[in-house]
Amino acid sequence: MAGRLAVRVAGALVTAAVLLTGSTALAIWWTARQDARPDSDAIVVLGSAQYNGVPSSIFEARLEHALRLYEDGVAPRIVTVGGRAAGDEFSEAEAGRQYLAEAGVDEDALLAVEEGVDTLESMRAVGAEFDDRGWQTAVLVTDPWHVLRAERMAEDAGITASSSPTRQGPAVHTRTTQFRYILRETAAYLLYRATGESVAGAPGIG
């Protein structure tokens, strides 16, 4: 009897884990397909790799998307985010700010938050900047598969967040790439919800 009960409990736990993982992956896929761009205090661009001040292709796709949102009047300012890796001369945030300034965005409309080696640290730093300035709302710009976790972390940092994900760049080129990112984000999101911690990994989505 005890053995059968143990088997049933184990089976129920496995089933619950499978359902939780599947529903989270589905939520990531569904959220990635949305595009919300309400009038907001700021557009927040999540950082990614940069090379001597030149944004990587992933980062450039995000910056170009943020630029279009800014030109469309979604928000009066753009916040670039991301710290400096060991040995780097530029932070991700500064590389992004410089790119947008060269694209014609007024310097007064740009804020570089040069903190964070992953999304969680970055969103907490952005939340502190928003609090200092009395800002509340943001449109997040990142890769589609990163949206659900980024929004959750932003909300936990005190920001009322929507997302307008990029539709270009390496993160969305092939179905194989998309599937890999969804799997990784599913694990990362579940880890964050369970422990409140982030995970290091692919550029710009830790």
mmCIF file of C-alpha atoms in Angstrom:
data_model
loop_
_atom_site.group_PDB
_atom_site.id
_atom_site.type_symbol
_atom_site.label_atom_id
_atom_site.label_comp_id
_atom_site.label_asym_id
_atom_site.label_seq_id
_atom_site.Cartn_x
_atom_site.Cartn_y
_atom_site.Cartn_z
ATOM 1 C CA MET A 1 0.000 0.000 0.000
ATOM 2 C CA ALA A 2 2.751 2.423 0.995
ATOM 3 C CA GLY A 3 4.636 1.571 -2.183
ATOM 4 C CA ARG A 4 1.626 2.310 -4.360
ATOM 5 C CA LEU A 5 1.054 5.603 -2.575
ATOM 6 C CA ALA A 6 4.667 6.599 -3.134
ATOM 7 C CA VAL A 7 4.361 5.782 -6.839
ATOM 8 C CA ARG A 8 1.184 7.842 -7.121
ATOM 9 C CA VAL A 9 2.749 10.788 -5.322
ATOM 10 C CA ALA A 10 5.837 10.602 -7.528
ATOM 11 C CA GLY A 11 3.651 10.397 -10.614
ATOM 12 C CA ALA A 12 1.621 13.399 -9.503
ATOM 13 C CA LEU A 13 4.787 15.420 -8.892
ATOM 14 C CA VAL A 14 6.178 14.544 -12.303
ATOM 15 C CA THR A 15 2.876 15.441 -13.945
ATOM 16 C CA ALA A 16 2.757 18.762 -12.097
ATOM 17 C CA ALA A 17 6.324 19.566 -13.119
ATOM 18 C CA VAL A 18 5.584 18.756 -16.764
ATOM 19 C CA LEU A 19 2.420 20.886 -16.726
ATOM 20 C CA LEU A 20 4.219 23.799 -15.058
ATOM 21 C CA THR A 21 7.081 23.664 -17.537
ATOM 22 C CA GLY A 22 4.737 23.370 -20.501
ATOM 23 C CA SER A 23 2.478 26.213 -19.374
ATOM 24 C CA THR A 24 5.491 28.457 -18.757
ATOM 25 C CA ALA A 25 6.927 27.730 -22.211
ATOM 26 C CA LEU A 26 3.519 28.476 -23.735
ATOM 27 C CA ALA A 27 3.312 31.758 -21.794
ATOM 28 C CA ILE A 28 6.773 32.750 -23.061
ATOM 29 C CA TRP A 29 5.757 31.933 -26.642
ATOM 30 C CA TRP A 30 2.466 33.831 -26.327
ATOM 31 C CA THR A 31 4.002 36.897 -24.674
ATOM 32 C CA ALA A 32 6.714 36.991 -27.332
ATOM 33 C CA ARG A 33 4.016 37.467 -29.978
ATOM 34 C CA GLN A 34 2.529 40.548 -28.291
ATOM 35 C CA ASP A 35 3.580 44.140 -28.940
ATOM 36 C CA ALA A 36 2.440 46.730 -26.389
ATOM 37 C CA ARG A 37 3.527 50.327 -26.814
ATOM 38 C CA PRO A 38 1.409 52.575 -24.560
ATOM 39 C CA ASP A 39 2.477 56.132 -23.822
ATOM 40 C CA SER A 40 5.128 55.712 -21.139
ATOM 41 C CA ASP A 41 7.721 57.588 -19.126
ATOM 42 C CA ALA A 42 10.599 55.843 -20.886
ATOM 43 C CA ILE A 43 11.626 53.188 -23.371
ATOM 44 C CA VAL A 44 14.059 50.801 -21.666
ATOM 45 C CA VAL A 45 16.499 48.907 -23.894
ATOM 46 C CA LEU A 46 17.919 45.772 -22.279
ATOM 47 C CA GLY A 47 21.641 45.523 -22.948
ATOM 48 C CA SER A 48 23.561 42.913 -24.864
ATOM 49 C CA ALA A 49 27.151 42.470 -25.979
ATOM 50 C CA GLN A 50 29.176 45.375 -27.325
ATOM 51 C CA TYR A 51 32.652 45.433 -28.802
ATOM 52 C CA ASN A 52 34.756 48.522 -28.050
ATOM 53 C CA GLY A 53 31.616 50.648 -28.013
ATOM 54 C CA VAL A 54 30.035 49.027 -31.068
ATOM 55 C CA PRO A 55 26.777 47.169 -30.285
ATOM 56 C CA SER A 56 26.545 43.518 -31.309
ATOM 57 C CA SER A 57 23.937 42.564 -33.913
ATOM 58 C CA ILE A 58 21.501 41.533 -31.160
ATOM 59 C CA PHE A 59 21.978 44.826 -29.319
ATOM 60 C CA GLU A 60 21.767 46.874 -32.518
ATOM 61 C CA ALA A 61 18.405 45.287 -33.381
ATOM 62 C CA ARG A 62 17.075 46.329 -29.973
ATOM 63 C CA LEU A 63 18.436 49.869 -30.316
ATOM 64 C CA GLU A 64 16.943 50.317 -33.776
ATOM 65 C CA HIS A 65 13.570 49.142 -32.503
ATOM 66 C CA ALA A 66 13.763 51.546 -29.547
ATOM 67 C CA LEU A 67 14.631 54.361 -31.944
ATOM 68 C CA ARG A 68 11.494 53.683 -33.985
ATOM 69 C CA LEU A 69 9.366 53.683 -30.832
ATOM 70 C CA TYR A 70 10.915 56.989 -29.765
ATOM 71 C CA GLU A 71 10.281 58.535 -33.184
ATOM 72 C CA ASP A 72 6.679 57.312 -32.966
ATOM 73 C CA GLY A 73 6.255 59.231 -29.704
ATOM 74 C CA VAL A 74 5.838 56.242 -27.385
ATOM 75 C CA ALA A 75 8.009 57.917 -24.722
ATOM 76 C CA PRO A 76 10.035 61.140 -24.435
ATOM 77 C CA ARG A 77 13.239 59.370 -23.464
ATOM 78 C CA ILE A 78 15.228 56.159 -23.922
ATOM 79 C CA VAL A 79 17.051 54.362 -21.118
ATOM 80 C CA THR A 80 19.902 52.062 -22.110
ATOM 81 C CA VAL A 81 20.940 49.417 -19.633
ATOM 82 C CA GLY A 82 23.917 47.194 -18.906
ATOM 83 C CA GLY A 83 27.219 47.162 -17.088
ATOM 84 C CA ARG A 84 30.819 46.708 -18.141
ATOM 85 C CA ALA A 85 32.420 43.276 -18.431
ATOM 86 C CA ALA A 86 35.928 42.733 -17.094
ATOM 87 C CA GLY A 87 38.440 44.387 -19.392
ATOM 88 C CA ASP A 88 35.835 46.372 -21.365
ATOM 89 C CA GLU A 89 36.337 50.080 -21.944
ATOM 90 C CA PHE A 90 32.637 50.677 -22.566
ATOM 91 C CA SER A 91 29.552 49.518 -20.706
ATOM 92 C CA GLU A 92 26.602 48.119 -22.657
ATOM 93 C CA ALA A 93 24.516 51.097 -21.530
ATOM 94 C CA GLU A 94 27.095 53.632 -22.740
ATOM 95 C CA ALA A 95 27.537 51.867 -26.084
ATOM 96 C CA GLY A 96 23.765 51.955 -26.544
ATOM 97 C CA ARG A 97 23.499 55.603 -25.528
ATOM 98 C CA GLN A 98 26.273 56.557 -27.949
ATOM 99 C CA TYR A 99 24.641 54.603 -30.799
ATOM 100 C CA LEU A 100 21.321 56.391 -30.274
ATOM 101 C CA ALA A 101 22.969 59.802 -29.952
ATOM 102 C CA GLU A 102 24.733 59.240 -33.284
ATOM 103 C CA ALA A 103 21.344 58.240 -34.739
ATOM 104 C CA GLY A 104 19.999 61.667 -33.858
ATOM 105 C CA VAL A 105 18.366 61.249 -30.449
ATOM 106 C CA ASP A 106 18.812 64.363 -28.297
ATOM 107 C CA GLU A 107 21.318 63.853 -25.478
ATOM 108 C CA ASP A 108 18.746 65.115 -22.968
ATOM 109 C CA ALA A 109 16.422 62.277 -24.000
ATOM 110 C CA LEU A 110 19.007 59.587 -23.223
ATOM 111 C CA LEU A 111 19.910 57.966 -19.913
ATOM 112 C CA ALA A 112 22.559 55.258 -19.568
ATOM 113 C CA VAL A 113 22.182 53.024 -16.508
ATOM 114 C CA GLU A 114 25.618 51.429 -16.384
ATOM 115 C CA GLU A 115 24.861 48.730 -13.833
ATOM 116 C CA GLY A 116 24.085 45.049 -13.986
ATOM 117 C CA VAL A 117 25.666 41.948 -15.422
ATOM 118 C CA ASP A 118 22.296 40.290 -15.945
ATOM 119 C CA THR A 119 18.656 41.272 -16.368
ATOM 120 C CA LEU A 120 17.821 41.138 -12.669
ATOM 121 C CA GLU A 121 20.623 43.470 -11.591
ATOM 122 C CA SER A 122 19.887 45.802 -14.487
ATOM 123 C CA MET A 123 16.160 46.029 -13.776
ATOM 124 C CA ARG A 124 16.798 46.735 -10.107
ATOM 125 C CA ALA A 125 19.147 49.573 -11.111
ATOM 126 C CA VAL A 126 16.573 50.930 -13.563
ATOM 127 C CA GLY A 127 13.893 50.682 -10.878
ATOM 128 C CA ALA A 128 16.023 52.819 -8.571
ATOM 129 C CA GLU A 129 16.533 55.423 -11.312
ATOM 130 C CA PHE A 130 12.792 55.495 -12.029
ATOM 131 C CA ASP A 131 12.061 55.969 -8.343
ATOM 132 C CA ASP A 132 14.543 58.856 -8.067
ATOM 133 C CA ARG A 133 12.971 60.630 -11.052
ATOM 134 C CA GLY A 134 9.337 59.912 -10.244
ATOM 135 C CA TRP A 135 8.874 57.788 -13.365
ATOM 136 C CA GLN A 136 6.522 54.822 -13.243
ATOM 137 C CA THR A 137 5.873 53.348 -16.677
ATOM 138 C CA ALA A 138 8.170 51.783 -19.251
ATOM 139 C CA VAL A 139 8.104 49.969 -22.554
ATOM 140 C CA LEU A 140 10.804 47.301 -22.509
ATOM 141 C CA VAL A 141 12.725 46.492 -25.668
ATOM 142 C CA THR A 142 14.415 43.113 -25.793
ATOM 143 C CA ASP A 143 14.230 39.841 -27.724
ATOM 144 C CA PRO A 144 10.774 38.215 -27.905
ATOM 145 C CA TRP A 145 11.659 35.189 -25.780
ATOM 146 C CA HIS A 146 13.092 37.371 -23.029
ATOM 147 C CA VAL A 147 9.950 39.484 -22.611
ATOM 148 C CA LEU A 148 8.040 37.508 -19.967
ATOM 149 C CA ARG A 149 10.966 37.334 -17.530
ATOM 150 C CA ALA A 150 12.053 40.925 -18.172
ATOM 151 C CA GLU A 151 8.529 42.207 -17.508
ATOM 152 C CA ARG A 152 8.295 40.227 -14.284
ATOM 153 C CA MET A 153 11.638 41.534 -13.048
ATOM 154 C CA ALA A 154 10.685 45.099 -13.986
ATOM 155 C CA GLU A 155 7.384 44.824 -12.127
ATOM 156 C CA ASP A 156 9.212 43.428 -9.088
ATOM 157 C CA ALA A 157 11.528 46.470 -9.281
ATOM 158 C CA GLY A 158 8.535 48.792 -9.035
ATOM 159 C CA ILE A 159 8.089 49.613 -12.726
ATOM 160 C CA THR A 160 4.754 49.320 -14.530
ATOM 161 C CA ALA A 161 6.098 47.555 -17.611
ATOM 162 C CA SER A 162 4.887 46.743 -21.094
ATOM 163 C CA SER A 163 7.027 45.266 -23.854
ATOM 164 C CA SER A 164 7.624 45.835 -27.534
ATOM 165 C CA PRO A 165 10.037 43.066 -28.559
ATOM 166 C CA THR A 166 12.334 43.151 -31.548
ATOM 167 C CA ARG A 167 11.384 41.200 -34.650
ATOM 168 C CA GLN A 168 14.823 41.239 -36.230
ATOM 169 C CA GLY A 169 18.269 40.012 -35.305
ATOM 170 C CA PRO A 170 19.914 36.643 -34.603
ATOM 171 C CA ALA A 171 17.514 35.707 -31.793
ATOM 172 C CA VAL A 172 14.615 35.331 -34.217
ATOM 173 C CA HIS A 173 16.301 34.138 -37.412
ATOM 174 C CA THR A 174 15.482 30.425 -37.337
ATOM 175 C CA ARG A 175 12.978 28.147 -35.632
ATOM 176 C CA THR A 176 15.866 26.192 -34.123
ATOM 177 C CA THR A 177 17.200 29.363 -32.506
ATOM 178 C CA GLN A 178 13.729 30.312 -31.298
ATOM 179 C CA PHE A 179 13.166 26.876 -29.779
ATOM 180 C CA ARG A 180 16.520 26.993 -27.993
ATOM 181 C CA TYR A 181 15.786 30.425 -26.536
ATOM 182 C CA ILE A 182 12.317 29.365 -25.370
ATOM 183 C CA LEU A 183 13.762 26.336 -23.573
ATOM 184 C CA ARG A 184 16.401 28.440 -21.873
ATOM 185 C CA GLU A 185 13.964 31.160 -20.905
ATOM 186 C CA THR A 186 11.547 28.596 -19.481
ATOM 187 C CA ALA A 187 14.250 27.336 -17.128
ATOM 188 C CA ALA A 188 15.397 30.875 -16.282
ATOM 189 C CA TYR A 189 11.873 32.118 -15.561
ATOM 190 C CA LEU A 190 11.032 29.152 -13.341
ATOM 191 C CA LEU A 191 14.315 29.607 -11.468
ATOM 192 C CA TYR A 192 13.552 33.276 -10.881
ATOM 193 C CA ARG A 193 10.022 32.584 -9.650
ATOM 194 C CA ALA A 194 11.258 29.854 -7.330
ATOM 195 C CA THR A 195 14.362 31.530 -5.907
ATOM 196 C CA GLY A 196 14.291 35.218 -6.847
ATOM 197 C CA GLU A 197 17.671 34.748 -8.521
ATOM 198 C CA SER A 198 18.779 35.294 -12.099
ATOM 199 C CA VAL A 199 20.818 33.023 -14.328
ATOM 200 C CA ALA A 200 23.933 33.807 -16.343
ATOM 201 C CA GLY A 201 24.106 32.701 -19.933
ATOM 202 C CA ALA A 202 23.456 33.971 -23.421
ATOM 203 C CA PRO A 203 24.343 37.610 -24.044
ATOM 204 C CA GLY A 204 21.859 40.063 -22.712
ATOM 205 C CA ILE A 205 19.347 37.577 -21.331
ATOM 206 C CA GLY A 206 20.896 36.482 -18.071
#
